[in-house]
Tab-separated table of C-alpha atoms in Angstrom:
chain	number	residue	atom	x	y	z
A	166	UNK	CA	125.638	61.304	27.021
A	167	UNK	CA	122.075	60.357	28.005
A	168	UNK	CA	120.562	57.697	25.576
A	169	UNK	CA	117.923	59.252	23.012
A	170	UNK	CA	115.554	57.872	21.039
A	171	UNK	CA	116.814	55.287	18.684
A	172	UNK	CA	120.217	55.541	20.093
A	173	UNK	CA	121.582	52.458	22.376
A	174	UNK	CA	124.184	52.167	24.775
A	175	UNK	CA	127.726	49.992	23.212
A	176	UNK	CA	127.500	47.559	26.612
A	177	UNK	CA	123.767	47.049	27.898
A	178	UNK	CA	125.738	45.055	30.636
A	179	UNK	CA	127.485	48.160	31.865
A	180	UNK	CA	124.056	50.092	31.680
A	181	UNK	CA	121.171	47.179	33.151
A	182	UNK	CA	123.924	46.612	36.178
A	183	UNK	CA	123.728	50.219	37.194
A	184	UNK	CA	120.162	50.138	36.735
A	185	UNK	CA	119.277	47.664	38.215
A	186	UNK	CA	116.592	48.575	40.673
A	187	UNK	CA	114.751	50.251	37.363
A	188	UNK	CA	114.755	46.926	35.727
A	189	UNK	CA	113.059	45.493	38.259
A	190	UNK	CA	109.833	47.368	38.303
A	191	UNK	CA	109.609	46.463	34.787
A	192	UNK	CA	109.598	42.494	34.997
A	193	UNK	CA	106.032	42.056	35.163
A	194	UNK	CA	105.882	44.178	31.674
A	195	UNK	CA	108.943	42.904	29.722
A	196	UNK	CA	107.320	44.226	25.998
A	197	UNK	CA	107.952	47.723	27.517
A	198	UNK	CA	111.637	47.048	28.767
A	199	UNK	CA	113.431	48.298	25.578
A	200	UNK	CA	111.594	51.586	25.231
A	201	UNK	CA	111.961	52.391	29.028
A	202	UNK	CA	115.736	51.328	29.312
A	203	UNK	CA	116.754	53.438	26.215
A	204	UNK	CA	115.968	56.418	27.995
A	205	UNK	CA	117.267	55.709	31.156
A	206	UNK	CA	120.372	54.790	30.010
A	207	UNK	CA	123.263	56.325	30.766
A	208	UNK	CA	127.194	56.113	29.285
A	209	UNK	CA	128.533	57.842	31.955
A	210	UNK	CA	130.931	56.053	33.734
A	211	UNK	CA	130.793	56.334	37.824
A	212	UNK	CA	132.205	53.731	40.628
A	213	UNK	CA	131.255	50.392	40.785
A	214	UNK	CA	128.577	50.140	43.703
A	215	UNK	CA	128.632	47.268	46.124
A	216	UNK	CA	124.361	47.927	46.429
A	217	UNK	CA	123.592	45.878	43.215
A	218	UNK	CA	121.152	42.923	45.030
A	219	UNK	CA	121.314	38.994	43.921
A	220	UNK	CA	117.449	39.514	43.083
A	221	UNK	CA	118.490	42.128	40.607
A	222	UNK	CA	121.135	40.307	39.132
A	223	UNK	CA	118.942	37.488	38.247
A	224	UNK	CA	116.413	39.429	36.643
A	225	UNK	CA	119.568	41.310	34.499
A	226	UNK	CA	120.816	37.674	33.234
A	227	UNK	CA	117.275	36.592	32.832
A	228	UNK	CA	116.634	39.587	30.468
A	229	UNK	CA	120.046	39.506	28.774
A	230	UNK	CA	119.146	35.691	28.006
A	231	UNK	CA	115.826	36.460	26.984
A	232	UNK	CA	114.171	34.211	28.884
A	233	UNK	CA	111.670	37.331	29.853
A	234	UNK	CA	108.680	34.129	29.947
A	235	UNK	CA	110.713	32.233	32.924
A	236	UNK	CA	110.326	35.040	35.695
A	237	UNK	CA	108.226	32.659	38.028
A	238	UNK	CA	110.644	33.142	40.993
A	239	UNK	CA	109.751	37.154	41.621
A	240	UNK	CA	106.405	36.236	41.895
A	241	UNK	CA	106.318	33.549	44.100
A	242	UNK	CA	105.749	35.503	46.940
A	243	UNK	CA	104.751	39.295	46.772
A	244	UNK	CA	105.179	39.928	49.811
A	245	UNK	CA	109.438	38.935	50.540
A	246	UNK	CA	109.860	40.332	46.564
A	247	UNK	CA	109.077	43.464	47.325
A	248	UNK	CA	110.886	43.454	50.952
A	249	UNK	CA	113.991	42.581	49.066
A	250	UNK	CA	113.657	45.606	46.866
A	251	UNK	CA	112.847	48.122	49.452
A	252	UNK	CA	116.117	47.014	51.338
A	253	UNK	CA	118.107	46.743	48.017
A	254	UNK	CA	116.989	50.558	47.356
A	255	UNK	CA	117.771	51.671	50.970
A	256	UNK	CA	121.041	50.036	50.613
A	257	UNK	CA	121.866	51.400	47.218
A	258	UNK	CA	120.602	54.751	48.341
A	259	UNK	CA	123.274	54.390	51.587
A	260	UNK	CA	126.204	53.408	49.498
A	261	UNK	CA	125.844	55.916	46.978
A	262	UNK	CA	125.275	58.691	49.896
A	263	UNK	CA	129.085	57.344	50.914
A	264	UNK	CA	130.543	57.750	47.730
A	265	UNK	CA	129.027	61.092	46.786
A	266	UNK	CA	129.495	62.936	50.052
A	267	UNK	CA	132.169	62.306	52.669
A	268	UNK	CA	131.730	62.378	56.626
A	269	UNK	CA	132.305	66.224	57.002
A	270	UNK	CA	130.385	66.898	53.681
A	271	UNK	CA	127.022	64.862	55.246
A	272	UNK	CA	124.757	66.897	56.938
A	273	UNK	CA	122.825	66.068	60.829
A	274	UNK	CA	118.985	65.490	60.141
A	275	UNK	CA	118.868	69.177	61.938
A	276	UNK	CA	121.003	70.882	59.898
A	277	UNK	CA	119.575	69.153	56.947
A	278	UNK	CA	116.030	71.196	58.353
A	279	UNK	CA	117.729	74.327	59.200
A	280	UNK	CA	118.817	74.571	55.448
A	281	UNK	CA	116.071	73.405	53.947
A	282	UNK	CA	113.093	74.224	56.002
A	283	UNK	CA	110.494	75.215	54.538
A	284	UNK	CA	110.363	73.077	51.407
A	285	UNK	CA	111.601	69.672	53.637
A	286	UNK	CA	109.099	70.499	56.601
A	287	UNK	CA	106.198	70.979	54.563
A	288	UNK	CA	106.483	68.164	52.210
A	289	UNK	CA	106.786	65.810	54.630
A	290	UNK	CA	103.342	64.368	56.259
A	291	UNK	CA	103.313	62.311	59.666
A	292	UNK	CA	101.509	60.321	61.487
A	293	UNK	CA	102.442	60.404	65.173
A	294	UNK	CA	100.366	57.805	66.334
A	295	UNK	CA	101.863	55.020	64.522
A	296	UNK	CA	105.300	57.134	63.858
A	297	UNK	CA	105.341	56.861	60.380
A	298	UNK	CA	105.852	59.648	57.978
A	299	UNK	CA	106.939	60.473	54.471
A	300	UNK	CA	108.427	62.972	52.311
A	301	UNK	CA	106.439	64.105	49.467
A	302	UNK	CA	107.458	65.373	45.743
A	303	UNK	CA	105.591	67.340	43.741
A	304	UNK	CA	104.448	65.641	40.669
A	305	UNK	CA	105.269	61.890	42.416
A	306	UNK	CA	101.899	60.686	43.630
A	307	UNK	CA	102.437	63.738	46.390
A	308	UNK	CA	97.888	64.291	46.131
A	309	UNK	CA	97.248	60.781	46.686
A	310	UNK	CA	99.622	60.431	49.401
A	311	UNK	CA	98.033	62.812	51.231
A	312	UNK	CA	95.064	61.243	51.105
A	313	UNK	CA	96.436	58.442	52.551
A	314	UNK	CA	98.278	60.783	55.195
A	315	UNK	CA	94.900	62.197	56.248
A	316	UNK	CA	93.075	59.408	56.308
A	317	UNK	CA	95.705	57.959	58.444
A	318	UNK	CA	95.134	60.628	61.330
A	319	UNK	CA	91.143	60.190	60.656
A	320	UNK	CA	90.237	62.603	58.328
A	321	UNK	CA	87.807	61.273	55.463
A	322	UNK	CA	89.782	62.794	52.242
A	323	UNK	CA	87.990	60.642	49.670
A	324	UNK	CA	86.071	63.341	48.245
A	325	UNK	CA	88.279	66.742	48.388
A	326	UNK	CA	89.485	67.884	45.059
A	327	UNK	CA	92.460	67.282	44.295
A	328	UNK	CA	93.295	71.132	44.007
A	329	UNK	CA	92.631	71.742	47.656
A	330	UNK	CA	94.427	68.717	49.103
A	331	UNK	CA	97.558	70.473	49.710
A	332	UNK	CA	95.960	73.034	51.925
A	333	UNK	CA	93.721	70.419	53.674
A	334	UNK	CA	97.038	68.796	55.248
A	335	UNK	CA	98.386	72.090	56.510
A	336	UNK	CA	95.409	72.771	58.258
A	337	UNK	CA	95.068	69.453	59.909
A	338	UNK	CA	98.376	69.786	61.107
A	339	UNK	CA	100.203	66.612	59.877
A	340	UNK	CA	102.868	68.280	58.835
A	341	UNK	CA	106.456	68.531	60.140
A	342	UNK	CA	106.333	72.543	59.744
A	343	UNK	CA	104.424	73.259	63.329
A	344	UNK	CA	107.443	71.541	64.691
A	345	UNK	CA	110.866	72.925	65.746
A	346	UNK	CA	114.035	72.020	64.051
A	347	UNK	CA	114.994	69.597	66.924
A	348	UNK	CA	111.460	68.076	66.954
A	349	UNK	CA	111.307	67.648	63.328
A	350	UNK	CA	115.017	65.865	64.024
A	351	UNK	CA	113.955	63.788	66.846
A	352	UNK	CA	110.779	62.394	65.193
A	353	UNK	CA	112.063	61.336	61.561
A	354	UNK	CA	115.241	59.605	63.623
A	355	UNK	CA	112.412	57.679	65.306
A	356	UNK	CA	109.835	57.027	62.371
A	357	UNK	CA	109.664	54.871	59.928
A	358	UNK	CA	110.357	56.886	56.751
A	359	UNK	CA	109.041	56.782	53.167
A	360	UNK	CA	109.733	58.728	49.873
A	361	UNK	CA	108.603	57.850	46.355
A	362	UNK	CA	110.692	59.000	43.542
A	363	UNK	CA	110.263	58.780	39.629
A	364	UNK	CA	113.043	58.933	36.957
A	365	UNK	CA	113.995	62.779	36.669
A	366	UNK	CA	113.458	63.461	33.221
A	367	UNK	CA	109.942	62.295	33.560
A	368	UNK	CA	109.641	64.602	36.174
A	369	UNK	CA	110.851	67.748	34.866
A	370	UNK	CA	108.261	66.574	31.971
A	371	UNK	CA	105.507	65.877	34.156
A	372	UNK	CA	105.654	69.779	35.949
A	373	UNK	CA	106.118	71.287	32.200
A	374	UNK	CA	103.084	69.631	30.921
A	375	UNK	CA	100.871	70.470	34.367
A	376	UNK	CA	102.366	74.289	35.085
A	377	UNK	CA	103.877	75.445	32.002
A	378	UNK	CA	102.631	74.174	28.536
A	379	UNK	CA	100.076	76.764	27.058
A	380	UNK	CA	96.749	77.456	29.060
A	381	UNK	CA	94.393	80.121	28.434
A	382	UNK	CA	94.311	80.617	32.629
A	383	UNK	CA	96.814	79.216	33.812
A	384	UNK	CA	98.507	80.597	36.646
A	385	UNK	CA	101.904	79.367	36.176
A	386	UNK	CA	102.184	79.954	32.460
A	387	UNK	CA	100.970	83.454	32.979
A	388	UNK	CA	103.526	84.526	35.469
A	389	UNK	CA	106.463	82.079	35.338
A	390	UNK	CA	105.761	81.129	31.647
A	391	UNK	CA	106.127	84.874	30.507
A	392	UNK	CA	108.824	85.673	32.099
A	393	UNK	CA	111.247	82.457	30.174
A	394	UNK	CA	109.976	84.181	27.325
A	395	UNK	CA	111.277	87.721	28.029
A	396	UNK	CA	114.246	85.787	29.799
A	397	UNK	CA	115.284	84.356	26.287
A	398	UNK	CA	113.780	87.306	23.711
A	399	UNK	CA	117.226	89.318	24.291
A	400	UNK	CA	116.969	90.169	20.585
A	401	UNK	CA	113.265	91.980	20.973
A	402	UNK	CA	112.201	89.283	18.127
A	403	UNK	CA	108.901	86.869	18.419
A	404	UNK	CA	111.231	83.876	18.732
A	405	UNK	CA	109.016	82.492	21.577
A	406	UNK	CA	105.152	82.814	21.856
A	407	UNK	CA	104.970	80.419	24.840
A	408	UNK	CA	107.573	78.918	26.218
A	409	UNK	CA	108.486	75.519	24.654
A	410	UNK	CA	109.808	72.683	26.585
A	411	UNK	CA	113.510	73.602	25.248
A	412	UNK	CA	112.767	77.096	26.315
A	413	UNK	CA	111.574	75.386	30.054
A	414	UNK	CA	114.878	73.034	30.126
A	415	UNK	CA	117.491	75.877	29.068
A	416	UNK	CA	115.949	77.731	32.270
A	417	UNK	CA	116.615	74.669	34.781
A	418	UNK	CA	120.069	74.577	33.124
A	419	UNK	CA	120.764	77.872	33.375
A	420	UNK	CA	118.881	78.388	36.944
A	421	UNK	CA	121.026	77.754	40.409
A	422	UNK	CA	119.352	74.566	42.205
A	423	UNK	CA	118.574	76.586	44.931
A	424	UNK	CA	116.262	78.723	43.343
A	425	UNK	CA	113.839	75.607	41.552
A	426	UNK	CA	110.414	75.526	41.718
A	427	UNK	CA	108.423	73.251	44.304
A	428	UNK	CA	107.326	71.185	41.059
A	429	UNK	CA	110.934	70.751	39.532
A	430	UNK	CA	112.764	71.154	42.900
A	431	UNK	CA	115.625	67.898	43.194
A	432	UNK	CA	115.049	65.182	45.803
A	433	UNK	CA	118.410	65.744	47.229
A	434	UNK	CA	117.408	68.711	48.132
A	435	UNK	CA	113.862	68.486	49.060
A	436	UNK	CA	113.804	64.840	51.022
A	437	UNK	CA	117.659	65.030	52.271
A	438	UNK	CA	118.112	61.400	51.336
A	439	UNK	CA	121.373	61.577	52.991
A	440	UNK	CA	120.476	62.912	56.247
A	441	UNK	CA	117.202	61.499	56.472
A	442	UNK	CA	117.052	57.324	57.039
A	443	UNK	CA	114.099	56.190	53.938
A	444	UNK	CA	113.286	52.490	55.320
A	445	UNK	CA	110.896	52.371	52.121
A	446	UNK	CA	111.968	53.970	48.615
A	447	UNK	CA	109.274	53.326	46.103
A	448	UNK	CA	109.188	54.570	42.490
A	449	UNK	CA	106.379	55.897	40.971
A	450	UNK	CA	106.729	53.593	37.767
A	451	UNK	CA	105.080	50.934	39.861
A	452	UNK	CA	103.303	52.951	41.961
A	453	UNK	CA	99.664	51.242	42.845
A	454	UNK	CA	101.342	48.501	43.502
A	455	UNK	CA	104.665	49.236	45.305
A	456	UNK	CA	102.108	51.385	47.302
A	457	UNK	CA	99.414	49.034	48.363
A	458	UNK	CA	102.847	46.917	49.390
A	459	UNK	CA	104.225	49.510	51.462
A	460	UNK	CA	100.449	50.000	53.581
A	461	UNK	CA	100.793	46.064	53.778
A	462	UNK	CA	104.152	45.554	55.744
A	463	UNK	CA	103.497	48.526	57.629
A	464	UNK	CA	100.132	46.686	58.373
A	465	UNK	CA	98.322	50.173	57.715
A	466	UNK	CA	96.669	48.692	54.263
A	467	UNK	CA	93.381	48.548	56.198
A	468	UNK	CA	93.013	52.025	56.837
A	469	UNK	CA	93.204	53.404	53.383
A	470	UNK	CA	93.868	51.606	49.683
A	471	UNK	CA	96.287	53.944	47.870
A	472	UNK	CA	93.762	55.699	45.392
A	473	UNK	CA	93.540	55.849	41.924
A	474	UNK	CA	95.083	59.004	39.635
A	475	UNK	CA	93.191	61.023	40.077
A	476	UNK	CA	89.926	62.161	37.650
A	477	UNK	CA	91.024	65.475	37.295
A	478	UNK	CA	94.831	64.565	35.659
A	479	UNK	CA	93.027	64.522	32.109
A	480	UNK	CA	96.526	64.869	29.859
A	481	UNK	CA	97.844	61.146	28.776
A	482	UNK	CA	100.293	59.926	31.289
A	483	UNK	CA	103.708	61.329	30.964
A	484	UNK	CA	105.699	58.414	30.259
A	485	UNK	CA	103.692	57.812	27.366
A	486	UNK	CA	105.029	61.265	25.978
A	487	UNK	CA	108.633	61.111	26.915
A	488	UNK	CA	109.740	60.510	23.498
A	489	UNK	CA	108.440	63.012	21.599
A	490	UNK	CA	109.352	65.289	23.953
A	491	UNK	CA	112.741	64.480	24.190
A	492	UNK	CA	113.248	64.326	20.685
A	493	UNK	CA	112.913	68.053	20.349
A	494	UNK	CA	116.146	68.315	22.459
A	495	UNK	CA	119.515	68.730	21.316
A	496	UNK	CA	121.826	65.950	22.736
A	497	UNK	CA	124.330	68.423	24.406
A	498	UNK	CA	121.235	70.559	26.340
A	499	UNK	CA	119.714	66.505	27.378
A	500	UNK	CA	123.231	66.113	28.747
A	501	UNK	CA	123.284	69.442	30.526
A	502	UNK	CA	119.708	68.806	31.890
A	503	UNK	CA	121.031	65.186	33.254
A	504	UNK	CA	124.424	66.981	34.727
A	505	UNK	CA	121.632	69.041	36.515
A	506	UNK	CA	120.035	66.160	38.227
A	507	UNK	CA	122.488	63.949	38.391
A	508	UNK	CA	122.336	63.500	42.478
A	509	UNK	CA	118.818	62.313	41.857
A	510	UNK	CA	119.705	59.758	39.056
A	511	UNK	CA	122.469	58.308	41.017
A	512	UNK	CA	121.196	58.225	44.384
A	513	UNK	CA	117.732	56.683	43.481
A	514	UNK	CA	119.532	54.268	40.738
A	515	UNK	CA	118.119	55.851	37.447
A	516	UNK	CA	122.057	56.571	36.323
């Protein structure tokens, strides 16, 4: 069962080892380290992985000791911290491919695109010049990294709304989607690939808050957000007047991951982590800075700094909300909801 609010896992060993590449994104903020790992938490119990990295290991003892004032080595130099995490993430992310899918069970980068085209080949921006490209996720950073994206293959972004960035990189052309299948393939063999992820449940949160919560125009609560109502009215009573986050969660539970929305579709199938080589994994819970790292060693950083969020995200930040949110959910439909994801948690180390 996923961890709730005020609920604690019997062996925070067992839980900080499995997450330990969460942990780490959270040293440089240690009176925020309980509330995020009670969430994150998980009881369920899965192989031990080999990917668990010395650096992360030192940070778990130095928390478990609480010696959360003597974390001087991990900042001694930015630059080799943060190169140890992206290879500790890549080589999590390749382990836990192994033990979740078998050779025959592991798709070609090609077939990977055949099945997924349209949502994989339009989500992920290149830049052919330098070869680098990355997969983006709706509601993870996906506007400002196309900023970046454009600005890498010269086109001044700075001032188009956020709104119409999405159809500014289709037009440009910088995405994989003008390419055929074996094109696509041959290019992200060659490129160096990134993706930035962000812990699931904050996630589904994030694209209930932005497309479905109650707006007086908006587009996605008239047409999708009437139709959960219907969907669970079967008794012709005013049970629902807008569809409540439960309402929004039952539907992803109930839903076949093949059908999910852009904004709630699963990295697993959207990015095809296991097909696809990421040489950088960053998580949005660190994201400015993990970011700006990432333009650094790919010596890109003078091109574009990774923008701010943007003016026009006016809500308070969604990890600021979690709680409450959560709360309103029995334990059992939380569960369900993880059981849903739980190729993302594992793969990305959230379990």
């Amino acid at each position: 069962m996923v961890c709730l609010k005020n609920s604690y896992p019997s062996t925070l060993v067992f839980g900080a080892c499995f997450i330990a590449t969460f942990l780490i994104l959270y040293i440089q903020n240690p009176d925020g380290y309980a509330n995020k790992v009670r969430l994150v938490l998980s009881l369920k119990k899965h192989e031990n992985t080999t990917a668990v990295p010395d650096l992360a290991l030192r940070v778990i003892k130095t928390e478990l000791n609480g010696q959360r004032q003597n974390l001087s080595f991990l900042t001694e130099d930015k630059s080799t911290y943060y190169e140890q995490i992206f290879t500790s993430r890549k080589r999590w992310l390749e382990n836990a491919c192994r033990k979740l899918y078998n050779n025959t069970q592991r798709q070609s980068i090609a077939q990977a695109l055949t099945d997924g085209a349209n949502s994989t080949k339009n989500g992920y921006l290149l830049d052919k010049t330098r070869q680098i490209g990355i997969c983006t996720m709706a509601k993870v950073a996906c506007t400002n990294w196309k900023r970046v994206f454009l600005a890498m293959n010269n086109v001044n972004a700075s001032k188009i709304p956020g709104p119409s960035i999405h159809g500014t990189v289709i037009n440009y052309g910088i995405t994989l989607n003008k390419y055929s299948v074996s094109e696509a393939a041959t290019m992200l063999r060659n490129f160096t690939n990134v993706i930035f992820v962000r812990h699931p449940f904050d996630r589904v949160l994030s694209a209930y808050r932005d497309k479905i919560e109650p707006k007086p125009d908006g587009h996605y609560w008239k047409g999708y957000g009437e139709s959960l109502v219907k969907k669970y009215n079967t008794k012709n009573e005013s049970v629902y007047t807008y569809p409540s986050f439960e309402l929004f969660v039952r539907h992803i539970v109930d839903s076949d991951v093949s059908t999910f929305d852009v904004h709630w579709k699963r990295y697993v199938d959207h990015c095809q982590p296991c097909s696809i080589q990421y040489q950088f994994i960053g998580h949005q819970e660190n994201l400015n800075e993990e970011s700006n790292m990432i333009l650094k060693i790919l010596n890109i950083d003078h091109l574009h700094e990774f923008p701010k969020r943007d003016k026009f995200y006016k809500m308070a930040p969604t990890n600021e909300l979690r709680d409450s949110y959560f709360s309103q959910l029995k334990p059992e439909l939380v569960q369900q909801l993880y059981n849903k994801y739980f190729e993302d948690f594992y793969l990305f180390g959230y379990i």
